[in-house]
Coordinates of C-alpha atoms and ligand atoms in Angstrom, one line a residue:
Chain Z
M19 CA 44.9 -194.8 132.2
K20 CA 41.6 -194.2 130.6
S21 CA 42.0 -196.6 127.9
G22 CA 44.9 -197.7 127.6
S23 CA 46.0 -196.7 123.8
N24 CA 49.3 -196.2 122.6
L25 CA 48.0 -192.3 122.1
E26 CA 46.9 -192.2 125.7
K27 CA 50.1 -193.2 126.6
V28 CA 52.4 -191.0 124.4
I29 CA 50.4 -188.5 125.6
A30 CA 50.7 -188.8 129.3
S31 CA 54.3 -189.8 129.0
G32 CA 54.4 -185.9 128.4
K33 CA 56.2 -186.1 124.6
P34 CA 55.2 -184.7 121.7
A35 CA 52.0 -187.0 120.1
V36 CA 52.3 -187.3 116.3
T37 CA 49.3 -188.5 114.7
A38 CA 48.4 -190.0 111.0
E39 CA 45.8 -190.3 108.7
L40 CA 44.5 -193.4 106.7
G41 CA 41.7 -193.2 103.8
P42 CA 40.4 -196.4 103.1
P43 CA 39.3 -197.1 99.8
M44 CA 36.3 -196.7 97.9
S45 CA 36.1 -200.6 97.3
A46 CA 36.1 -204.0 99.1
D47 CA 40.1 -203.4 99.1
G48 CA 41.8 -204.8 102.5
H49 CA 44.5 -204.7 101.0
E50 CA 45.3 -201.2 100.0
V51 CA 44.3 -200.4 103.7
R52 CA 47.3 -203.3 105.0
K53 CA 49.5 -201.2 102.3
K54 CA 48.8 -197.8 103.8
A55 CA 48.9 -199.3 107.5
R56 CA 52.6 -200.6 106.5
L57 CA 53.5 -197.2 105.1
L58 CA 52.5 -195.6 108.7
K59 CA 53.6 -197.9 111.4
G60 CA 56.4 -197.1 113.1
F61 CA 56.0 -193.3 112.2
C62 CA 53.5 -192.2 114.0
D63 CA 51.7 -192.9 117.6
A64 CA 48.1 -193.3 115.8
A65 CA 46.6 -193.1 112.7
N66 CA 42.8 -192.1 112.1
I67 CA 40.8 -194.1 110.0
T68 CA 38.6 -191.8 108.6
D69 CA 34.3 -192.7 108.4
C70 CA 33.4 -192.1 105.0
Q71 CA 35.0 -188.9 104.6
T72 CA 33.7 -186.2 102.2
A73 CA 30.1 -188.4 102.5
V74 CA 32.0 -191.0 100.0
V75 CA 31.3 -195.0 100.6
R76 CA 34.6 -196.6 101.7
I77 CA 35.6 -199.3 103.6
S78 CA 34.4 -198.9 106.9
S79 CA 36.4 -197.1 109.4
I80 CA 35.7 -200.1 111.7
A81 CA 36.6 -202.4 109.9
A82 CA 39.4 -200.4 108.3
A83 CA 41.0 -199.6 111.7
V84 CA 40.8 -203.4 112.5
I85 CA 42.8 -204.3 109.9
A86 CA 45.2 -201.8 110.5
L87 CA 45.3 -203.1 114.0
Q88 CA 46.0 -206.6 112.3
E89 CA 49.3 -204.7 110.8
G90 CA 50.5 -203.2 114.0
L91 CA 49.6 -199.8 113.5
E92 CA 47.2 -198.4 116.2
P93 CA 44.4 -197.1 114.6
V94 CA 41.9 -194.2 115.6
M95 CA 38.2 -195.3 114.6
Q96 CA 36.6 -191.9 113.6
M97 CA 32.7 -191.8 113.7
T98 CA 30.8 -189.4 112.2
C99 CA 27.0 -188.3 113.1
R100 CA 25.8 -188.2 109.8
D101 CA 25.4 -192.0 109.3
R102 CA 23.9 -193.4 112.5
N103 CA 21.8 -192.4 115.1
R104 CA 22.4 -193.3 118.8
I105 CA 21.5 -197.0 118.4
A106 CA 23.8 -198.0 115.6
M107 CA 26.5 -195.2 117.6
Q108 CA 26.7 -197.2 120.2
A109 CA 26.2 -200.9 118.9
D110 CA 29.8 -199.7 116.7
L111 CA 31.2 -198.7 119.7
L112 CA 30.9 -201.7 121.9
G113 CA 31.7 -203.6 118.7
G114 CA 34.8 -201.6 117.7
A115 CA 35.6 -202.0 121.6
A116 CA 35.5 -205.8 121.8
L117 CA 37.4 -205.7 118.2
G118 CA 40.4 -204.1 120.3
L119 CA 40.0 -200.8 119.3
R120 CA 40.9 -198.2 121.7
N121 CA 40.1 -194.7 120.5
C122 CA 37.5 -193.3 119.0
L123 CA 37.6 -189.4 116.8
C124 CA 33.8 -188.1 117.1
I125 CA 33.3 -185.7 114.1
A126 CA 29.8 -184.1 112.6
G127 CA 31.2 -185.5 109.0
D128 CA 30.6 -183.3 106.1
H129 CA 27.2 -183.2 104.5
Q130 CA 26.0 -185.9 101.8
S131 CA 26.1 -183.2 99.2
F132 CA 30.0 -183.2 99.6
S133 CA 29.6 -186.6 97.6
A134 CA 29.0 -185.4 94.2
A135 CA 32.1 -183.5 94.4
G136 CA 34.3 -183.8 91.0
R137 CA 34.3 -186.9 89.6
L138 CA 32.2 -188.8 91.5
K139 CA 28.2 -189.4 92.0
G140 CA 28.1 -189.6 95.1
H141 CA 24.7 -190.2 97.3
P142 CA 24.0 -186.5 97.9
G143 CA 20.3 -187.9 97.5
A144 CA 21.0 -189.8 101.1
K145 CA 19.0 -188.9 104.5
N146 CA 21.3 -187.6 106.6
V147 CA 21.0 -188.8 110.5
Y148 CA 22.2 -186.3 113.0
D149 CA 20.2 -187.8 116.0
V150 CA 23.3 -186.8 118.3
D151 CA 25.8 -183.7 117.5
T152 CA 29.6 -184.1 118.4
C153 CA 29.6 -182.4 121.8
Q154 CA 26.8 -184.9 122.8
L155 CA 28.2 -188.1 121.4
V156 CA 31.6 -187.5 122.6
G157 CA 29.4 -187.3 126.2
I158 CA 27.8 -190.5 125.2
L159 CA 31.5 -192.5 125.1
K160 CA 32.5 -190.9 128.2
K161 CA 29.3 -192.1 129.6
M162 CA 29.4 -195.3 128.5
R163 CA 33.4 -195.6 129.4
D164 CA 33.2 -193.7 132.7
E165 CA 29.6 -195.3 134.1
G166 CA 29.1 -198.2 132.2
K167 CA 25.8 -196.4 131.1
Q168 CA 24.4 -196.6 127.4
E169 CA 23.1 -193.2 126.5
G170 CA 19.5 -194.1 127.7
G171 CA 20.7 -195.0 131.4
D172 CA 20.6 -199.4 130.6
P173 CA 23.9 -200.5 132.6
L174 CA 26.9 -202.1 130.5
E175 CA 28.3 -205.3 132.3
V176 CA 31.8 -204.7 130.0
A177 CA 32.6 -200.5 129.2
P178 CA 33.8 -199.7 125.4
K179 CA 37.5 -198.0 126.9
F180 CA 37.9 -195.3 124.5
F181 CA 39.9 -192.5 124.5
I182 CA 37.9 -190.1 123.4
G183 CA 38.9 -187.5 120.3
A184 CA 36.7 -184.4 118.7
S185 CA 38.3 -182.4 116.1
W186 CA 38.2 -178.9 116.2
T187 CA 38.6 -175.8 113.6
P188 CA 40.3 -173.0 115.6
M189 CA 39.7 -170.6 112.5
A190 CA 36.8 -170.9 111.3
D191 CA 33.8 -168.3 111.6
P192 CA 32.5 -167.1 114.2
V193 CA 35.7 -167.1 115.0
D194 CA 35.8 -165.1 118.7
F195 CA 33.0 -168.4 119.5
R196 CA 35.5 -171.3 118.3
P197 CA 37.2 -171.3 121.8
V198 CA 33.3 -171.9 123.3
N199 CA 33.0 -174.8 121.0
L200 CA 36.2 -176.2 122.2
M201 CA 35.2 -175.6 125.8
K202 CA 32.3 -177.7 125.2
K203 CA 33.5 -180.4 123.6
V204 CA 36.7 -180.4 126.8
N205 CA 33.7 -180.5 129.3
A206 CA 31.3 -183.2 127.3
G207 CA 34.6 -185.3 127.5
A208 CA 36.9 -185.1 124.6
D209 CA 40.5 -186.6 126.1
F210 CA 42.0 -185.1 122.6
I211 CA 41.6 -182.7 120.3
Q212 CA 42.6 -182.9 116.3
T213 CA 42.8 -179.4 114.9
Q214 CA 41.6 -178.7 111.0
G215 CA 44.8 -177.9 109.4
I216 CA 46.9 -174.7 109.9
Y217 CA 48.5 -172.9 107.9
D218 CA 48.2 -169.6 109.3
I219 CA 50.0 -169.6 112.6
E220 CA 49.1 -166.4 113.6
G221 CA 46.0 -167.0 113.6
F222 CA 46.4 -170.5 115.3
R223 CA 48.4 -168.8 118.4
S224 CA 46.1 -166.0 118.8
Q225 CA 43.0 -168.6 119.4
M226 CA 45.9 -171.0 121.5
E227 CA 46.2 -167.7 123.3
K228 CA 42.7 -167.7 124.4
I229 CA 42.5 -171.4 124.8
R230 CA 45.7 -171.1 127.9
K231 CA 43.4 -168.6 129.5
M232 CA 40.7 -170.7 129.9
G233 CA 42.9 -173.6 131.0
L234 CA 41.6 -176.5 128.2
H235 CA 44.8 -176.9 127.3
E236 CA 45.5 -178.7 130.5
R237 CA 42.3 -180.9 130.2
T238 CA 42.5 -182.0 127.0
A239 CA 45.4 -182.6 124.6
I240 CA 45.4 -180.4 121.8
L241 CA 47.4 -181.8 118.7
G242 CA 47.6 -179.0 115.8
G243 CA 46.3 -180.0 112.1
I244 CA 48.9 -180.4 109.3
I245 CA 47.7 -180.9 106.0
V246 CA 50.0 -181.6 103.4
P247 CA 50.6 -179.1 100.9
K248 CA 51.5 -181.2 97.1
S249 CA 51.5 -177.9 94.8
A250 CA 50.5 -174.4 94.6
M251 CA 47.2 -175.0 93.6
M252 CA 45.9 -177.5 96.6
L253 CA 47.4 -174.6 98.5
K254 CA 45.2 -171.7 96.6
Y255 CA 42.0 -174.2 96.8
M256 CA 42.5 -175.1 100.3
D257 CA 42.2 -170.7 101.0
S258 CA 39.3 -170.2 99.0
S259 CA 37.4 -173.5 99.7
V260 CA 38.0 -174.4 102.8
A261 CA 36.7 -173.6 105.8
G262 CA 38.1 -172.6 108.8
V263 CA 41.7 -172.5 106.5
S264 CA 43.8 -169.5 105.5
V265 CA 46.9 -170.4 103.7
P266 CA 49.2 -166.7 104.0
K267 CA 50.6 -165.9 100.6
S268 CA 54.3 -166.3 101.2
L269 CA 53.9 -169.8 101.0
I270 CA 51.6 -169.6 98.1
D271 CA 54.7 -167.6 96.1
R272 CA 56.8 -170.2 97.7
M273 CA 55.0 -173.2 95.9
N274 CA 54.8 -170.9 92.6
K275 CA 58.3 -170.1 92.5
V276 CA 59.7 -173.7 92.6
K277 CA 57.0 -174.5 89.9
A278 CA 57.9 -171.6 87.9
E279 CA 61.7 -173.3 88.5
A280 CA 60.7 -176.5 86.5
G281 CA 59.9 -174.1 83.3
E282 CA 57.7 -176.8 81.0
D283 CA 58.8 -179.8 82.6
K284 CA 55.7 -180.7 84.1
K285 CA 57.3 -184.0 86.1
K286 CA 59.8 -181.9 87.2
A287 CA 57.2 -179.1 88.5
R288 CA 55.4 -181.5 90.4
E289 CA 58.4 -183.1 92.2
L290 CA 59.7 -179.3 93.3
Q291 CA 56.4 -178.7 94.1
E292 CA 56.6 -181.8 96.3
Q293 CA 59.5 -181.6 97.9
E294 CA 58.8 -177.7 98.9
G295 CA 55.5 -179.4 100.6
L296 CA 57.6 -181.7 102.5
R297 CA 59.9 -178.7 103.6
I298 CA 56.8 -176.5 104.7
T299 CA 55.2 -179.3 106.4
V300 CA 58.5 -179.6 109.0
E301 CA 58.5 -176.4 109.2
L302 CA 55.0 -175.6 110.4
I303 CA 55.2 -179.0 112.9
H304 CA 57.7 -177.4 114.2
Q305 CA 55.9 -173.9 114.3
V306 CA 53.0 -175.8 115.8
L307 CA 54.9 -177.6 118.6
E308 CA 56.6 -174.7 119.5
T309 CA 53.2 -173.1 120.5
P310 CA 52.1 -173.0 124.3
G311 CA 49.6 -175.9 125.2
V312 CA 50.0 -177.9 122.2
K313 CA 50.5 -181.4 122.7
G314 CA 51.3 -183.0 119.4
V315 CA 50.4 -182.9 115.6
H316 CA 48.0 -184.8 113.4
I317 CA 49.9 -184.6 110.1
Q318 CA 47.4 -185.8 106.9
A319 CA 49.0 -186.8 103.6
I320 CA 46.2 -187.0 101.8
E321 CA 46.5 -189.7 99.7
W322 CA 50.0 -189.6 100.1
E323 CA 50.6 -191.6 103.1
S324 CA 54.2 -192.7 101.8
A325 CA 55.2 -189.2 102.5
I326 CA 54.9 -189.4 106.5
E327 CA 58.3 -191.5 107.7
G328 CA 60.4 -188.9 105.9
I329 CA 58.9 -186.0 107.2
V330 CA 58.6 -187.8 110.9
K331 CA 62.0 -188.2 110.2
A332 CA 62.6 -184.6 109.2
A333 CA 60.8 -183.3 112.2
G334 CA 63.2 -184.7 114.5
L335 CA 60.3 -186.6 115.8
Y336 CA 61.6 -190.5 115.2
P337 CA 61.8 -192.8 116.6
R338 CA 58.4 -192.8 118.5
P339 CA 58.3 -193.3 122.1
A340 CA 57.5 -196.8 122.6
F341 CA 55.9 -199.0 126.0
D342 CA 55.6 -202.6 126.8
Chain G
M1 CA 2.7 -170.9 107.3
I2 CA 3.0 -173.9 104.7
I3 CA 5.1 -173.1 101.4
G4 CA 4.5 -175.3 98.6
S5 CA 5.9 -174.9 95.1
Q6 CA 4.4 -176.1 91.7
K7 CA 4.9 -179.1 90.1
P8 CA 6.0 -179.5 86.4
I9 CA 2.9 -179.6 84.4
E10 CA 4.4 -182.3 82.8
E11 CA 4.4 -184.7 86.6
I12 CA 0.6 -183.6 87.0
W13 CA 0.0 -184.3 83.6
E14 CA 0.9 -188.1 83.8
M15 CA -1.4 -188.2 86.9
V16 CA -4.6 -186.8 85.5
K17 CA -4.2 -187.8 82.1
D18 CA -6.2 -190.9 82.2
F19 CA -9.1 -189.5 84.2
R20 CA -12.4 -188.0 82.3
K21 CA -13.3 -185.5 84.6
V22 CA -10.9 -183.7 87.0
L23 CA -11.3 -181.1 89.9
V24 CA -8.0 -178.7 90.8
F25 CA -9.1 -177.7 93.8
G26 CA -7.5 -174.7 95.1
C27 CA -7.2 -173.7 98.6
N28 CA -6.8 -169.9 99.6
T29 CA -5.1 -170.0 103.1
C30 CA -1.2 -170.8 102.8
V31 CA -0.3 -172.3 99.6
A32 CA -2.5 -168.6 98.1
V33 CA 0.4 -166.7 100.1
C34 CA 3.3 -168.3 98.8
H35 CA 1.7 -168.5 94.9
A36 CA 1.5 -172.5 94.9
G37 CA -2.0 -173.6 94.8
G38 CA -4.8 -170.3 95.6
E39 CA -7.7 -170.5 93.6
K40 CA -5.7 -168.3 91.3
E41 CA -2.9 -171.0 90.5
A42 CA -6.0 -173.9 90.4
E43 CA -7.5 -171.9 87.3
T44 CA -4.0 -171.4 85.5
I45 CA -3.0 -175.3 86.3
A46 CA -7.2 -176.3 84.9
S47 CA -6.2 -174.4 81.9
L48 CA -2.8 -176.3 81.2
I49 CA -3.9 -179.5 81.8
R50 CA -7.2 -178.5 79.1
M51 CA -4.7 -176.7 76.5
R52 CA -2.6 -180.5 77.1
A53 CA -5.6 -182.8 76.9
Q54 CA -6.1 -180.8 73.5
Q55 CA -2.9 -181.5 72.3
E56 CA -3.1 -184.9 72.9
G57 CA -6.4 -185.4 71.4
K58 CA -8.3 -186.3 75.0
E59 CA -11.4 -185.6 75.7
M60 CA -11.5 -184.1 78.9
E61 CA -14.0 -181.3 81.2
V62 CA -11.5 -179.7 83.6
N63 CA -12.9 -177.3 86.2
H64 CA -11.0 -175.8 88.9
L65 CA -12.9 -174.5 92.2
G66 CA -11.7 -172.7 95.6
V67 CA -11.7 -173.0 99.5
M68 CA -10.7 -171.2 102.2
R69 CA -9.2 -174.3 103.6
H70 CA -9.1 -178.0 103.0
C71 CA -7.7 -178.9 106.4
E72 CA -10.9 -177.9 108.5
P73 CA -14.2 -179.6 107.1
E74 CA -16.5 -176.5 107.6
Y75 CA -14.6 -174.9 104.7
F76 CA -15.4 -177.9 102.1
D77 CA -18.3 -179.5 103.6
P78 CA -20.6 -176.9 101.6
V79 CA -19.3 -177.7 98.3
M80 CA -18.7 -181.9 98.8
D81 CA -21.8 -182.3 96.5
E82 CA -19.8 -180.6 93.7
V83 CA -16.4 -182.0 94.4
K84 CA -18.4 -185.4 94.1
K85 CA -19.4 -185.0 91.0
Y86 CA -15.9 -185.5 89.3
D87 CA -13.8 -188.5 88.9
L88 CA -10.3 -187.3 90.1
V89 CA -9.7 -184.3 92.1
L90 CA -5.8 -182.4 92.0
S91 CA -5.9 -181.0 95.1
T92 CA -3.5 -178.1 95.4
A93 CA -4.0 -177.6 98.8
C94 CA -0.6 -178.8 101.3
G95 CA -0.1 -182.5 101.7
V96 CA -1.9 -181.6 105.1
G97 CA -5.2 -181.0 103.0
V98 CA -4.6 -183.9 100.0
N99 CA -4.5 -186.2 103.3
F100 CA -7.5 -184.6 104.7
L101 CA -9.7 -184.2 101.6
S102 CA -8.9 -187.7 100.6
D103 CA -10.1 -189.3 103.6
R104 CA -13.6 -187.9 102.9
T105 CA -14.4 -188.1 99.5
G106 CA -15.4 -192.1 99.7
N107 CA -14.5 -193.3 95.7
I108 CA -12.9 -190.3 94.0
P109 CA -8.5 -190.5 94.5
V110 CA -7.4 -187.0 95.4
Y111 CA -4.1 -186.3 94.1
P112 CA -1.5 -184.1 94.8
G113 CA -1.3 -180.5 92.3
I114 CA 1.7 -179.1 94.2
N115 CA 4.8 -180.5 96.3
T116 CA 4.9 -179.6 99.9
S117 CA 8.1 -178.3 101.1
F118 CA 8.1 -176.5 104.4
Y119 CA 6.9 -174.4 107.4
G120 CA 8.2 -171.0 106.3
A121 CA 7.9 -167.1 105.8
V122 CA 6.9 -164.3 103.6
E123 CA 11.3 -163.0 103.7
A124 CA 10.6 -160.8 100.7
P125 CA 8.0 -160.8 97.8
G126 CA 8.6 -163.8 96.5
N127 CA 10.9 -165.2 98.6
F128 CA 10.0 -167.9 101.4
V129 CA 12.3 -169.1 103.8
E130 CA 12.5 -172.7 106.3
L131 CA 12.2 -171.6 110.0
C132 CA 11.0 -174.3 111.8
A133 CA 10.5 -177.9 111.4
G134 CA 8.0 -178.8 113.9
C135 CA 9.9 -180.5 116.1
G136 CA 7.2 -180.9 119.0
N137 CA 9.8 -179.3 121.9
C138 CA 10.5 -175.6 121.0
I139 CA 14.0 -174.6 122.2
L140 CA 14.3 -171.2 120.4
H141 CA 14.7 -169.4 124.1
M142 CA 17.9 -170.9 123.9
T143 CA 19.3 -170.1 120.8
G144 CA 18.6 -166.4 120.2
G145 CA 14.9 -166.9 118.6
I146 CA 16.8 -168.9 115.6
C147 CA 16.2 -172.7 115.2
P148 CA 19.3 -175.2 114.7
I149 CA 16.9 -178.0 113.8
A150 CA 15.3 -176.3 111.1
R151 CA 18.4 -173.5 109.6
C152 CA 21.5 -176.2 110.5
S153 CA 21.5 -178.8 107.6
K154 CA 23.0 -180.5 110.6
T155 CA 20.4 -180.3 112.9
L156 CA 23.3 -179.7 115.6
M157 CA 22.8 -178.0 118.9
N158 CA 25.8 -177.5 120.3
G159 CA 27.5 -174.8 118.2
P160 CA 28.7 -175.1 114.8
C161 CA 30.2 -177.5 112.5
G162 CA 33.7 -176.8 111.0
G163 CA 32.2 -176.1 107.8
T164 CA 31.4 -172.2 108.5
N165 CA 32.5 -170.1 105.4
N166 CA 32.2 -166.5 105.6
G167 CA 29.0 -166.8 107.8
K168 CA 27.5 -169.2 105.4
C169 CA 27.0 -173.0 105.5
E170 CA 29.0 -175.9 103.8
V171 CA 26.8 -177.0 102.1
S172 CA 25.9 -173.9 99.7
K173 CA 26.9 -170.4 99.6
D174 CA 23.2 -169.4 99.3
I175 CA 22.6 -170.8 102.8
D176 CA 23.2 -168.6 105.6
C177 CA 25.0 -170.7 108.4
A178 CA 21.9 -171.0 111.1
W179 CA 25.1 -171.1 113.5
F180 CA 26.7 -167.9 112.2
L181 CA 23.1 -166.0 112.7
I182 CA 22.8 -167.6 116.2
V183 CA 26.0 -166.6 118.1
E184 CA 25.6 -163.3 116.3
R185 CA 21.9 -162.4 117.8
M186 CA 23.1 -163.8 121.4
K187 CA 25.8 -161.6 121.1
Q188 CA 23.4 -158.7 120.6
L189 CA 21.3 -159.9 123.3
G190 CA 23.8 -160.0 125.8
T191 CA 22.8 -164.0 126.1
L192 CA 26.0 -165.3 124.6
E193 CA 27.0 -167.4 128.1
K194 CA 24.0 -169.4 127.5
L195 CA 25.5 -171.0 124.6
S196 CA 28.4 -172.7 126.9
E197 CA 26.1 -175.2 127.8
V198 CA 26.2 -178.7 126.5
I199 CA 22.8 -179.7 125.7
P200 CA 22.5 -183.3 125.9
P201 CA 21.0 -185.5 123.3
R202 CA 17.7 -184.5 122.5
N203 CA 14.5 -186.5 123.5
W204 CA 13.4 -186.5 119.4
S205 CA 10.5 -188.8 120.0
T206 CA 8.2 -185.4 120.3
S207 CA 8.9 -185.2 116.5
R208 CA 8.2 -187.3 113.3
D209 CA 10.3 -189.9 115.0
G210 CA 7.7 -191.0 118.0
G211 CA 4.8 -191.5 114.7
P212 CA 2.3 -189.7 113.5
R213 CA 1.4 -186.8 116.4
R214 CA -1.8 -185.3 117.8
V215 CA -2.7 -182.5 119.3
S216 CA -5.9 -183.4 121.7
L217 CA -7.6 -180.4 123.9
E218 CA -9.3 -181.9 126.0
H219 CA -11.9 -178.7 127.3
I220 CA -12.7 -178.2 123.9
R221 CA -13.3 -182.0 123.3
A222 CA -15.7 -182.4 126.4
Y223 CA -17.6 -179.0 125.7
E224 CA -17.7 -180.3 122.3
E225 CA -18.9 -183.3 123.4
Q226 CA -21.9 -181.9 125.8
E227 CA -22.5 -179.4 123.4
A228 CA -23.5 -182.8 121.3
Q229 CA -25.3 -184.6 124.3
K230 CA -27.5 -181.6 124.7
A231 CA -28.5 -181.1 121.0
A232 CA -29.4 -185.2 121.0
T233 CA -31.6 -185.0 124.7
A234 CA -33.4 -181.7 123.6
G235 CA -33.8 -183.2 119.8
G236 CA -35.2 -186.5 122.4
K237 CA -38.2 -184.3 123.7
K238 CA -39.7 -182.8 120.5
Ligands
SF4_27 S1 13.0 -175.8 117.7 FE1 11.1 -177.4 117.0 S2 9.6 -176.0 117.6 FE2 11.2 -174.7 118.0 S3 11.3 -173.5 115.8 FE3 12.8 -175.2 115.8 S4 11.8 -176.9 114.9 FE4 10.1 -175.8 115.5
SF4_28 S1 28.0 -175.0 108.3 FE1 26.4 -174.2 110.3 S2 24.3 -174.8 109.4 FE2 26.4 -175.3 108.1 S3 25.4 -177.6 109.3 FE3 27.5 -176.6 109.5 S4 26.3 -175.1 111.4 FE4 25.4 -176.1 110.2

């Protein structure tokens, strides 16, 4: 075992892994993290604790991850390259490991301009760091863990043992380069990969075919991303505005159909769309897991953590494997 | 070249309003090409300040002047006596020119008349684009001649982030994704396989992160010193 994390054990066991996501609050409300952690505990093998997602200031991933751990939920701490240089990154990795964290997902992070979207003021005038990029951060974690060395070469008496993750957007531009992108992350040392949300199963499968030809599915554990859709509007928005996500018309039509069934009743329209969203989610989970080379799913129910229990059960992925 | 852009006249007025004799001093190289701070623009700014002063009932003498460069003494030395007649020099050179001149004007302050934006090129008349960030260790041979440091919003070194959308950067539909361009260009050059290598963390000490930088050419310094010495000895014989 590289890290001994629960996620690593599940993946090593060969059973399909399930990860979920927990978004920390925009205030010092630790109770909110506990509440969400309790909703997820037992229904996933580990939960990503986002690191100031969309560049919005929230409880730090490490702090929220430790709270989750106290609640008995295994966290995947996240680290963006946006906010820290390699000095702060390594300091936080050492700290995270010392606090008992065993999984870390490395990501570039959304640009700070995203923080001012919608009603939020955010911090679009912030300076970004990008001292290192995702591939380089993955390499730093691997060097720390496997060679017991800091990036600069100084020895680590106690090495941080992380199960190292990275994200992958299989269908973003330039599409034919995306497999190389994944290969670089794997070569740098990514033990597991969580993909961007998949709705276009055909597109994903054709990328996975290339991945299998390259043998990458055997060198890293690919967890297919599932974003739980809540409404026709959300699907349309993701289709038009989220990079690397395209939503087949048939799925949008399905949502529109149930919405229309509710007529003028807004509450009913919402409920029916949510129910359809859960059905779509379970179908997507099956389709992703049936894709050769996939080792699990990463389910994101954004600000809807309570949905995870039902989804995991309906998908036949409950109970989750337990190890002692 | 260095690309500058004009400052709002309101901001300039706030800078200059308490001075009596103001020289708007243009630079006729880079910032003239981008229509920000050449002698012509200096003239316009000077007249705007004069108009404003008149409106506000302030007695001010505002003139303009221009030289080829503010970043080499030989260009502005000949007019230094004239420059020193003013209470304030509003330099419309880039920040380099403002700094450099300010070190040489004694009691007279030099204020910036424009915003210095970036190192760029003239894509089309009136369109200037940033293409290099002066990192001090060029790697363009590895990226198809397209700079990921200056042109990728996240200065990524190992390929695109997940935000590339229809060839555009996640930051704006008006920004090309540098990595999209790099991949396409390297395909065209038949060198795409170069991108398979993981580029390790960079040593940023050659860029601004290493502190202010200086380039010294030993042979030229040595020659200059020799010449100076020759001149001194020749003078001694007289
Ligand atoms: S690599 Fe450095 S020197 Fe070369 S173009 Fe980019 S910023 Fe300029
Ligand atoms: S979209 Fe392209 S240019 Fe923008 S940050 Fe990502 S890789 Fe860089």
